[in-house]
Amino acid sequence: MILFPAIDLKDGQCVRLKLGDMDQATVYNPDPAAQARAFEDQGFEWLHVVDLNGAFAGETVNGAAVDAILEATRNPVQLGGGIRTLEHIENWLSRGLARVILGTVAVRDPALVIEACAKFPGKVAVGIDAKGGKVAVEGWAEASELGVIELAKKFEGAGVSAIIYTDIDRDGILTGINWDSTLELADAVSIPVIASGGLASMDDIRRMVEPDARKLEGAISGRALYDGRIDPEEALTLIRAARKA
């Protein structure tokens, strides 16, 4: 059970979007590396980073900011956004990432994901972003006809280290995680699931450590941390107690 603080990168800055809309970005820290250090100092054990520009461009755009983050923190870092080829994956892992997150390519070319898992065991996660129950791609700009569980099942037994499941309809608006659909996905596959999108308050943290949710690998928090709606010390204390239970 891990609480992943999120750093979303747009134009080299740490931002949060509302409902995945690049035109509704709030800058929280112009120095992402400093933000990474702050999260480590608060006691977080992992870092979730997304290259938002890269997700739309289909290639790395905020590489310099990611490199600065990797230099600034000792915590393992997972990165998504614009990672679409084996070369992209190998390049980022060689630069110190703990794991890459493959989203659009998981829909467009699932065979590449399976190949990457074999080549880089334990280093590949799949990002499944859903709107209205259907998987969205290209930085959430395009909808597909794939259902969430349908896509996830394609990777059973492939060695995917985790599925990061985001409910776009809740992302960045502090309405709470969609626990029903997240736990339904976790029940449907053996791959560990990380909840993302909408984590709003300490109530979500308390829900996260309930017995039925402990099957999750954890959850990602962005805006609620930046806005002070979640107290890091209290949240991490609850999570560590749940690990021992």
Coordinates of C-alpha atoms in Angstrom, one line a residue:
M1 CA 0.0 0.0 0.0
I2 CA 1.7 3.2 -1.3
L3 CA 0.6 6.8 -1.5
F4 CA 2.2 8.2 -4.7
P5 CA 2.5 12.0 -4.8
A6 CA 2.2 13.3 -8.3
I7 CA 4.2 15.7 -10.3
D8 CA 2.5 16.6 -13.6
L9 CA 4.8 18.5 -15.9
K10 CA 3.7 21.1 -18.4
D11 CA 6.2 23.5 -20.0
G12 CA 8.8 22.5 -17.4
Q13 CA 6.6 23.4 -14.4
C14 CA 4.7 21.3 -11.8
V15 CA 1.0 21.8 -12.6
R16 CA -2.3 20.2 -12.0
L17 CA -5.0 19.9 -14.7
K18 CA -8.8 19.9 -14.3
L19 CA -10.5 17.0 -16.0
G20 CA -7.3 16.5 -18.1
D21 CA -7.7 19.8 -19.9
M22 CA -4.4 21.4 -20.8
D23 CA -6.1 24.8 -20.9
Q24 CA -7.1 24.4 -17.2
A25 CA -3.7 24.1 -15.7
T26 CA -2.7 25.5 -12.3
V27 CA 1.0 26.0 -11.6
Y28 CA 1.9 24.7 -8.2
N29 CA 5.7 24.8 -8.4
P30 CA 7.9 26.2 -11.1
D31 CA 10.7 24.0 -9.8
P32 CA 9.7 20.3 -10.1
A33 CA 13.0 19.1 -8.7
A34 CA 12.4 21.1 -5.5
Q35 CA 8.9 19.6 -5.3
A36 CA 10.4 16.1 -5.6
R37 CA 12.7 16.8 -2.7
A38 CA 9.9 18.2 -0.6
F39 CA 7.8 15.0 -1.1
E40 CA 10.8 12.9 -0.1
D41 CA 11.3 15.1 3.0
Q42 CA 7.7 14.6 3.9
G43 CA 8.2 10.8 4.1
F44 CA 6.8 9.7 0.8
E45 CA 8.5 6.6 -0.7
W46 CA 7.7 6.8 -4.4
L47 CA 7.1 9.6 -7.0
H48 CA 4.6 9.5 -9.8
V49 CA 5.6 11.8 -12.7
V50 CA 3.7 12.6 -15.9
D51 CA 5.0 14.5 -19.0
L52 CA 1.7 16.1 -20.0
N53 CA 3.2 17.8 -23.1
G54 CA 4.7 14.5 -24.0
A55 CA 1.4 12.6 -23.8
F56 CA 0.0 14.9 -26.5
A57 CA 3.2 15.0 -28.6
G58 CA 3.9 11.3 -28.5
E59 CA 7.5 11.8 -27.4
T60 CA 9.4 13.2 -24.4
V61 CA 9.0 17.0 -24.0
N62 CA 9.8 17.7 -20.4
G63 CA 13.0 15.5 -20.3
A64 CA 15.2 18.1 -18.6
A65 CA 12.7 18.5 -15.8
V66 CA 12.5 14.7 -15.3
D67 CA 16.3 14.4 -15.3
A68 CA 16.4 17.2 -12.6
I69 CA 13.8 15.2 -10.6
L70 CA 15.8 12.0 -10.8
E71 CA 18.9 13.9 -9.6
A72 CA 16.9 15.6 -6.7
T73 CA 15.3 12.5 -5.1
R74 CA 16.5 9.1 -3.9
N75 CA 12.9 7.8 -4.2
P76 CA 12.0 5.5 -7.0
V77 CA 10.2 7.4 -9.8
Q78 CA 7.6 6.2 -12.3
L79 CA 7.0 8.2 -15.5
G80 CA 4.3 8.3 -18.0
G81 CA 3.5 10.5 -21.0
G82 CA 4.8 10.1 -24.5
I83 CA 6.6 6.8 -24.0
R84 CA 5.7 4.9 -27.2
T85 CA 8.7 2.8 -28.3
L86 CA 11.2 0.3 -26.9
E87 CA 13.9 2.9 -27.5
H88 CA 11.9 5.4 -25.4
I89 CA 11.6 2.8 -22.6
E90 CA 15.3 1.8 -22.7
N91 CA 16.4 5.4 -22.7
W92 CA 14.4 6.3 -19.7
L93 CA 15.3 3.3 -17.7
S94 CA 19.0 3.9 -18.4
R95 CA 18.5 7.4 -17.0
G96 CA 17.4 6.1 -13.6
L97 CA 13.6 5.6 -13.7
A98 CA 12.2 2.8 -11.6
R99 CA 9.5 2.1 -14.1
V100 CA 7.8 3.5 -17.2
I101 CA 4.1 3.8 -17.7
L102 CA 2.7 2.9 -21.1
G103 CA -0.7 4.3 -21.9
T104 CA -1.5 5.1 -25.5
V105 CA 0.8 2.4 -26.8
A106 CA -1.0 -0.2 -24.6
V107 CA -4.1 0.4 -26.8
R108 CA -2.4 0.9 -30.1
D109 CA 0.2 -1.8 -29.8
P110 CA -0.3 -4.2 -26.9
A111 CA 2.3 -6.6 -28.3
L112 CA 5.0 -3.9 -27.7
V113 CA 4.0 -3.7 -24.0
I114 CA 4.3 -7.5 -23.7
E115 CA 7.7 -7.3 -25.4
A116 CA 8.8 -4.5 -23.1
C117 CA 7.8 -6.5 -20.0
A118 CA 9.9 -9.4 -21.2
K119 CA 12.9 -7.2 -21.9
F120 CA 12.6 -5.0 -18.8
P121 CA 11.0 -7.2 -16.1
G122 CA 9.4 -5.3 -13.3
K123 CA 10.0 -2.0 -15.0
V124 CA 6.8 -1.6 -17.1
A125 CA 3.4 -0.4 -15.8
V126 CA 0.3 0.2 -17.9
G127 CA -1.7 3.4 -17.6
I128 CA -5.4 2.9 -18.3
D129 CA -7.3 6.2 -18.4
A130 CA -11.0 6.0 -18.7
K131 CA -13.8 8.4 -19.6
G132 CA -17.4 7.1 -19.3
G133 CA -16.0 3.6 -18.9
K134 CA -14.1 3.6 -22.1
V135 CA -10.3 3.9 -22.5
A136 CA -8.9 7.3 -23.6
V137 CA -5.6 7.8 -25.4
E138 CA -3.3 10.6 -26.8
G139 CA -3.2 12.5 -23.6
W140 CA -6.9 11.8 -23.0
A141 CA -7.8 13.7 -26.2
E142 CA -9.2 10.7 -28.0
A143 CA -11.7 8.0 -26.9
S144 CA -11.4 4.4 -27.9
E145 CA -14.1 1.7 -27.9
L146 CA -12.1 -0.5 -25.5
G147 CA -13.5 -1.2 -22.0
V148 CA -11.1 -0.9 -19.0
I149 CA -11.2 -4.5 -18.0
E150 CA -11.1 -5.7 -21.6
L151 CA -7.8 -3.8 -22.0
A152 CA -6.4 -4.9 -18.7
K153 CA -7.0 -8.6 -19.4
K154 CA -4.8 -8.4 -22.5
F155 CA -1.8 -8.1 -20.2
E156 CA -2.5 -10.9 -17.7
G157 CA 0.6 -13.0 -17.3
A158 CA 2.7 -10.6 -19.3
G159 CA 4.7 -9.3 -16.4
V160 CA 3.1 -5.8 -16.1
S161 CA 4.2 -4.5 -12.7
A162 CA 1.1 -2.4 -12.1
I163 CA -1.9 -0.8 -13.7
I164 CA -2.5 2.8 -13.0
Y165 CA -6.2 3.4 -13.4
T166 CA -7.4 6.9 -13.8
D167 CA -11.1 8.0 -13.9
I168 CA -10.7 11.1 -16.1
D169 CA -14.2 12.4 -15.1
R170 CA -12.9 12.8 -11.5
D171 CA -9.3 13.9 -12.2
G172 CA -8.3 17.2 -10.6
I173 CA -11.7 18.1 -9.3
L174 CA -11.5 16.6 -5.8
T175 CA -14.7 14.5 -5.9
G176 CA -13.1 11.4 -4.5
I177 CA -11.7 8.3 -6.2
N178 CA -14.1 6.1 -8.1
W179 CA -13.7 3.2 -5.7
D180 CA -16.4 1.0 -7.3
S181 CA -14.8 0.8 -10.7
T182 CA -11.2 0.7 -9.3
L183 CA -12.0 -2.2 -7.1
E184 CA -13.9 -3.9 -9.8
L185 CA -10.8 -3.7 -12.0
A186 CA -8.6 -5.0 -9.2
D187 CA -10.9 -8.0 -8.7
A188 CA -10.9 -8.8 -12.5
V189 CA -7.1 -9.1 -12.9
S190 CA -4.2 -10.4 -11.0
I191 CA -2.0 -7.3 -11.9
P192 CA -1.6 -4.9 -9.0
V193 CA -3.8 -1.8 -9.5
I194 CA -3.0 1.8 -8.4
A195 CA -6.0 4.2 -8.1
S196 CA -5.8 7.6 -9.6
G197 CA -8.1 10.5 -10.3
G198 CA -10.1 12.5 -7.8
L199 CA -8.4 11.7 -4.4
A200 CA -9.9 14.5 -2.4
S201 CA -9.4 14.2 1.3
M202 CA -8.4 12.1 4.3
D203 CA -11.7 10.3 3.8
D204 CA -10.2 8.8 0.7
I205 CA -7.1 7.7 2.6
R206 CA -9.2 6.1 5.3
R207 CA -11.2 4.3 2.5
M208 CA -7.9 3.2 0.9
V209 CA -6.9 1.3 4.0
E210 CA -10.2 -0.5 4.4
P211 CA -9.8 -4.3 4.1
D212 CA -11.4 -4.6 0.7
A213 CA -9.1 -1.9 -0.8
R214 CA -5.9 -3.4 0.5
K215 CA -5.7 -5.5 -2.6
L216 CA -4.6 -2.2 -4.4
E217 CA -0.9 -1.3 -4.7
G218 CA -1.9 2.2 -3.6
A219 CA -3.2 5.5 -4.9
I220 CA -1.9 8.7 -6.5
S221 CA -2.6 12.1 -5.0
G222 CA -2.0 15.4 -6.7
R223 CA -4.2 18.4 -6.1
A224 CA -5.3 17.3 -2.6
L225 CA -1.7 17.3 -1.5
Y226 CA -0.9 20.6 -3.0
D227 CA -4.0 22.2 -1.6
G228 CA -3.4 20.9 1.9
R229 CA -6.5 18.8 1.9
I230 CA -4.4 15.8 2.8
D231 CA -2.0 15.9 5.7
P232 CA 1.1 13.9 4.6
E233 CA 2.1 12.8 8.1
E234 CA -1.4 11.6 9.0
A235 CA -1.9 9.9 5.7
L236 CA 1.4 8.0 5.8
T237 CA 0.8 7.0 9.4
L238 CA -2.6 5.5 8.5
I239 CA -1.0 3.6 5.5
R240 CA 1.9 2.3 7.5
A241 CA -0.5 1.0 10.2
A242 CA -2.6 -0.7 7.6
R243 CA 0.5 -2.5 6.2
K244 CA 1.1 -4.0 9.6
A245 CA -2.5 -5.0 10.2

